[in-house]
């Protein structure tokens, strides 16, 4: 997955955090608490889908592409690919500290 970080919609609070800690993009892109961050569709379907989402108050932007590969996530910044490190996403039922949920 190639993500153009400059096109990811973030809140004002997250934008301020990123201004202070630019290396935090990995947490933003791979944190798992981003319920509206990503979905996929055929490129030719995006325009109509974005129009429908915008009509109900949920803006959508094309901010990346899925490509055939080895299952890694990269962000694109100033034309360079930077691999997103660390765990990506959320594992349902997993304890945040790595233990067993009670």
Short mmCIF file of N, CA and C in Angstrom, two decimals, residues 39-84:
data_model
loop_
_atom_site.label_atom_id
_atom_site.label_comp_id
_atom_site.label_asym_id
_atom_site.label_seq_id
_atom_site.Cartn_x
_atom_site.Cartn_y
_atom_site.Cartn_z
N UNK A 39 -10.39 3.06 2.94
CA UNK A 39 -11.22 2.06 2.29
C UNK A 39 -10.66 1.92 0.89
N UNK A 40 -11.03 0.88 0.22
CA UNK A 40 -10.53 0.72 -1.14
C UNK A 40 -11.70 0.56 -2.11
N UNK A 41 -11.45 0.98 -3.32
CA UNK A 41 -12.42 0.81 -4.40
C UNK A 41 -11.65 0.90 -5.71
N UNK A 42 -12.29 0.52 -6.78
CA UNK A 42 -11.67 0.65 -8.10
C UNK A 42 -11.47 2.14 -8.39
N UNK A 43 -10.33 2.50 -8.97
CA UNK A 43 -10.08 3.93 -9.23
C UNK A 43 -11.20 4.61 -10.01
N UNK A 44 -11.81 3.90 -10.94
CA UNK A 44 -12.87 4.51 -11.75
C UNK A 44 -14.17 4.72 -10.96
N UNK A 45 -14.30 4.11 -9.78
CA UNK A 45 -15.49 4.27 -8.96
C UNK A 45 -15.35 5.36 -7.90
N UNK A 46 -14.13 5.86 -7.71
CA UNK A 46 -13.89 6.78 -6.60
C UNK A 46 -14.70 8.07 -6.70
N UNK A 47 -14.77 8.67 -7.86
CA UNK A 47 -15.46 9.96 -8.00
C UNK A 47 -16.90 9.90 -7.54
N UNK A 48 -17.65 8.90 -8.01
CA UNK A 48 -19.06 8.77 -7.62
C UNK A 48 -19.19 8.47 -6.14
N UNK A 49 -18.32 7.61 -5.63
CA UNK A 49 -18.38 7.26 -4.21
C UNK A 49 -18.04 8.47 -3.34
N UNK A 50 -17.03 9.24 -3.72
CA UNK A 50 -16.66 10.44 -2.96
C UNK A 50 -17.81 11.44 -2.95
N UNK A 51 -18.52 11.58 -4.05
CA UNK A 51 -19.66 12.49 -4.12
C UNK A 51 -20.76 12.05 -3.15
N UNK A 52 -21.03 10.75 -3.10
CA UNK A 52 -22.05 10.23 -2.19
C UNK A 52 -21.63 10.41 -0.73
N UNK A 53 -20.37 10.16 -0.41
CA UNK A 53 -19.90 10.33 0.96
C UNK A 53 -19.94 11.81 1.37
N UNK A 54 -19.52 12.69 0.47
CA UNK A 54 -19.54 14.11 0.77
C UNK A 54 -20.96 14.60 1.05
N UNK A 55 -21.94 14.02 0.37
CA UNK A 55 -23.35 14.42 0.55
C UNK A 55 -23.86 14.10 1.95
N UNK A 56 -23.23 13.15 2.64
CA UNK A 56 -23.64 12.82 4.01
C UNK A 56 -22.63 13.32 5.04
N UNK A 57 -21.74 14.24 4.62
CA UNK A 57 -20.82 14.88 5.56
C UNK A 57 -19.56 14.10 5.88
N UNK A 58 -19.20 13.15 5.05
CA UNK A 58 -17.98 12.39 5.26
C UNK A 58 -17.06 12.60 4.06
N UNK A 59 -16.13 13.54 4.16
CA UNK A 59 -15.26 13.81 3.02
C UNK A 59 -14.35 12.62 2.73
N UNK A 60 -14.06 12.42 1.47
CA UNK A 60 -13.15 11.35 1.06
C UNK A 60 -12.15 11.93 0.06
N UNK A 61 -10.91 11.52 0.20
CA UNK A 61 -9.88 11.90 -0.75
C UNK A 61 -9.12 10.65 -1.15
N UNK A 62 -8.65 10.65 -2.36
CA UNK A 62 -7.78 9.56 -2.80
C UNK A 62 -6.41 9.84 -2.20
N UNK A 63 -5.96 8.98 -1.31
CA UNK A 63 -4.67 9.24 -0.66
C UNK A 63 -3.69 8.09 -0.80
N UNK A 64 -3.99 7.13 -1.67
CA UNK A 64 -3.04 6.05 -1.85
C UNK A 64 -3.49 5.05 -2.88
N UNK A 65 -2.67 4.04 -3.03
CA UNK A 65 -2.93 2.96 -4.00
C UNK A 65 -2.46 1.64 -3.40
N UNK A 66 -3.21 0.61 -3.70
CA UNK A 66 -2.77 -0.75 -3.37
C UNK A 66 -2.08 -1.30 -4.60
N UNK A 67 -0.95 -1.94 -4.39
CA UNK A 67 -0.20 -2.51 -5.50
C UNK A 67 0.17 -3.94 -5.16
N UNK A 68 0.34 -4.74 -6.17
CA UNK A 68 0.77 -6.11 -5.99
C UNK A 68 2.15 -6.10 -5.34
N UNK A 69 2.32 -6.88 -4.28
CA UNK A 69 3.61 -6.89 -3.60
C UNK A 69 3.60 -7.80 -2.41
N UNK A 70 4.43 -7.46 -1.43
CA UNK A 70 4.68 -8.33 -0.28
C UNK A 70 3.96 -7.91 0.99
N UNK A 71 2.91 -7.11 0.91
CA UNK A 71 2.14 -6.77 2.08
C UNK A 71 2.78 -5.75 3.00
N UNK A 72 3.50 -4.80 2.46
CA UNK A 72 4.09 -3.74 3.27
C UNK A 72 3.35 -2.43 3.01
N UNK A 73 3.47 -1.51 3.96
CA UNK A 73 2.83 -0.20 3.84
C UNK A 73 3.92 0.85 3.76
N UNK A 74 3.79 1.75 2.79
CA UNK A 74 4.73 2.84 2.61
C UNK A 74 3.97 4.15 2.59
N UNK A 75 4.60 5.19 3.11
CA UNK A 75 4.05 6.52 2.90
C UNK A 75 4.93 7.20 1.87
N UNK A 76 4.32 8.03 1.07
CA UNK A 76 5.03 8.77 0.03
C UNK A 76 5.20 10.19 0.54
N UNK A 77 6.43 10.63 0.64
CA UNK A 77 6.70 11.98 1.13
C UNK A 77 7.75 12.62 0.24
N UNK A 78 7.39 13.73 -0.37
CA UNK A 78 8.29 14.45 -1.28
C UNK A 78 8.86 13.53 -2.35
N UNK A 79 8.04 12.62 -2.86
CA UNK A 79 8.47 11.72 -3.92
C UNK A 79 9.27 10.52 -3.46
N UNK A 80 9.49 10.37 -2.16
CA UNK A 80 10.26 9.25 -1.63
C UNK A 80 9.33 8.27 -0.91
N UNK A 81 9.63 6.97 -1.02
CA UNK A 81 8.88 5.94 -0.29
C UNK A 81 9.54 5.69 1.05
N UNK A 82 8.74 5.76 2.12
CA UNK A 82 9.24 5.51 3.47
C UNK A 82 8.38 4.40 4.04
N UNK A 83 9.01 3.26 4.39
CA UNK A 83 8.25 2.13 4.91
C UNK A 83 7.71 2.45 6.30
N UNK A 84 6.43 2.18 6.51
CA UNK A 84 5.81 2.36 7.82
C UNK A 84 6.27 1.19 8.68
#
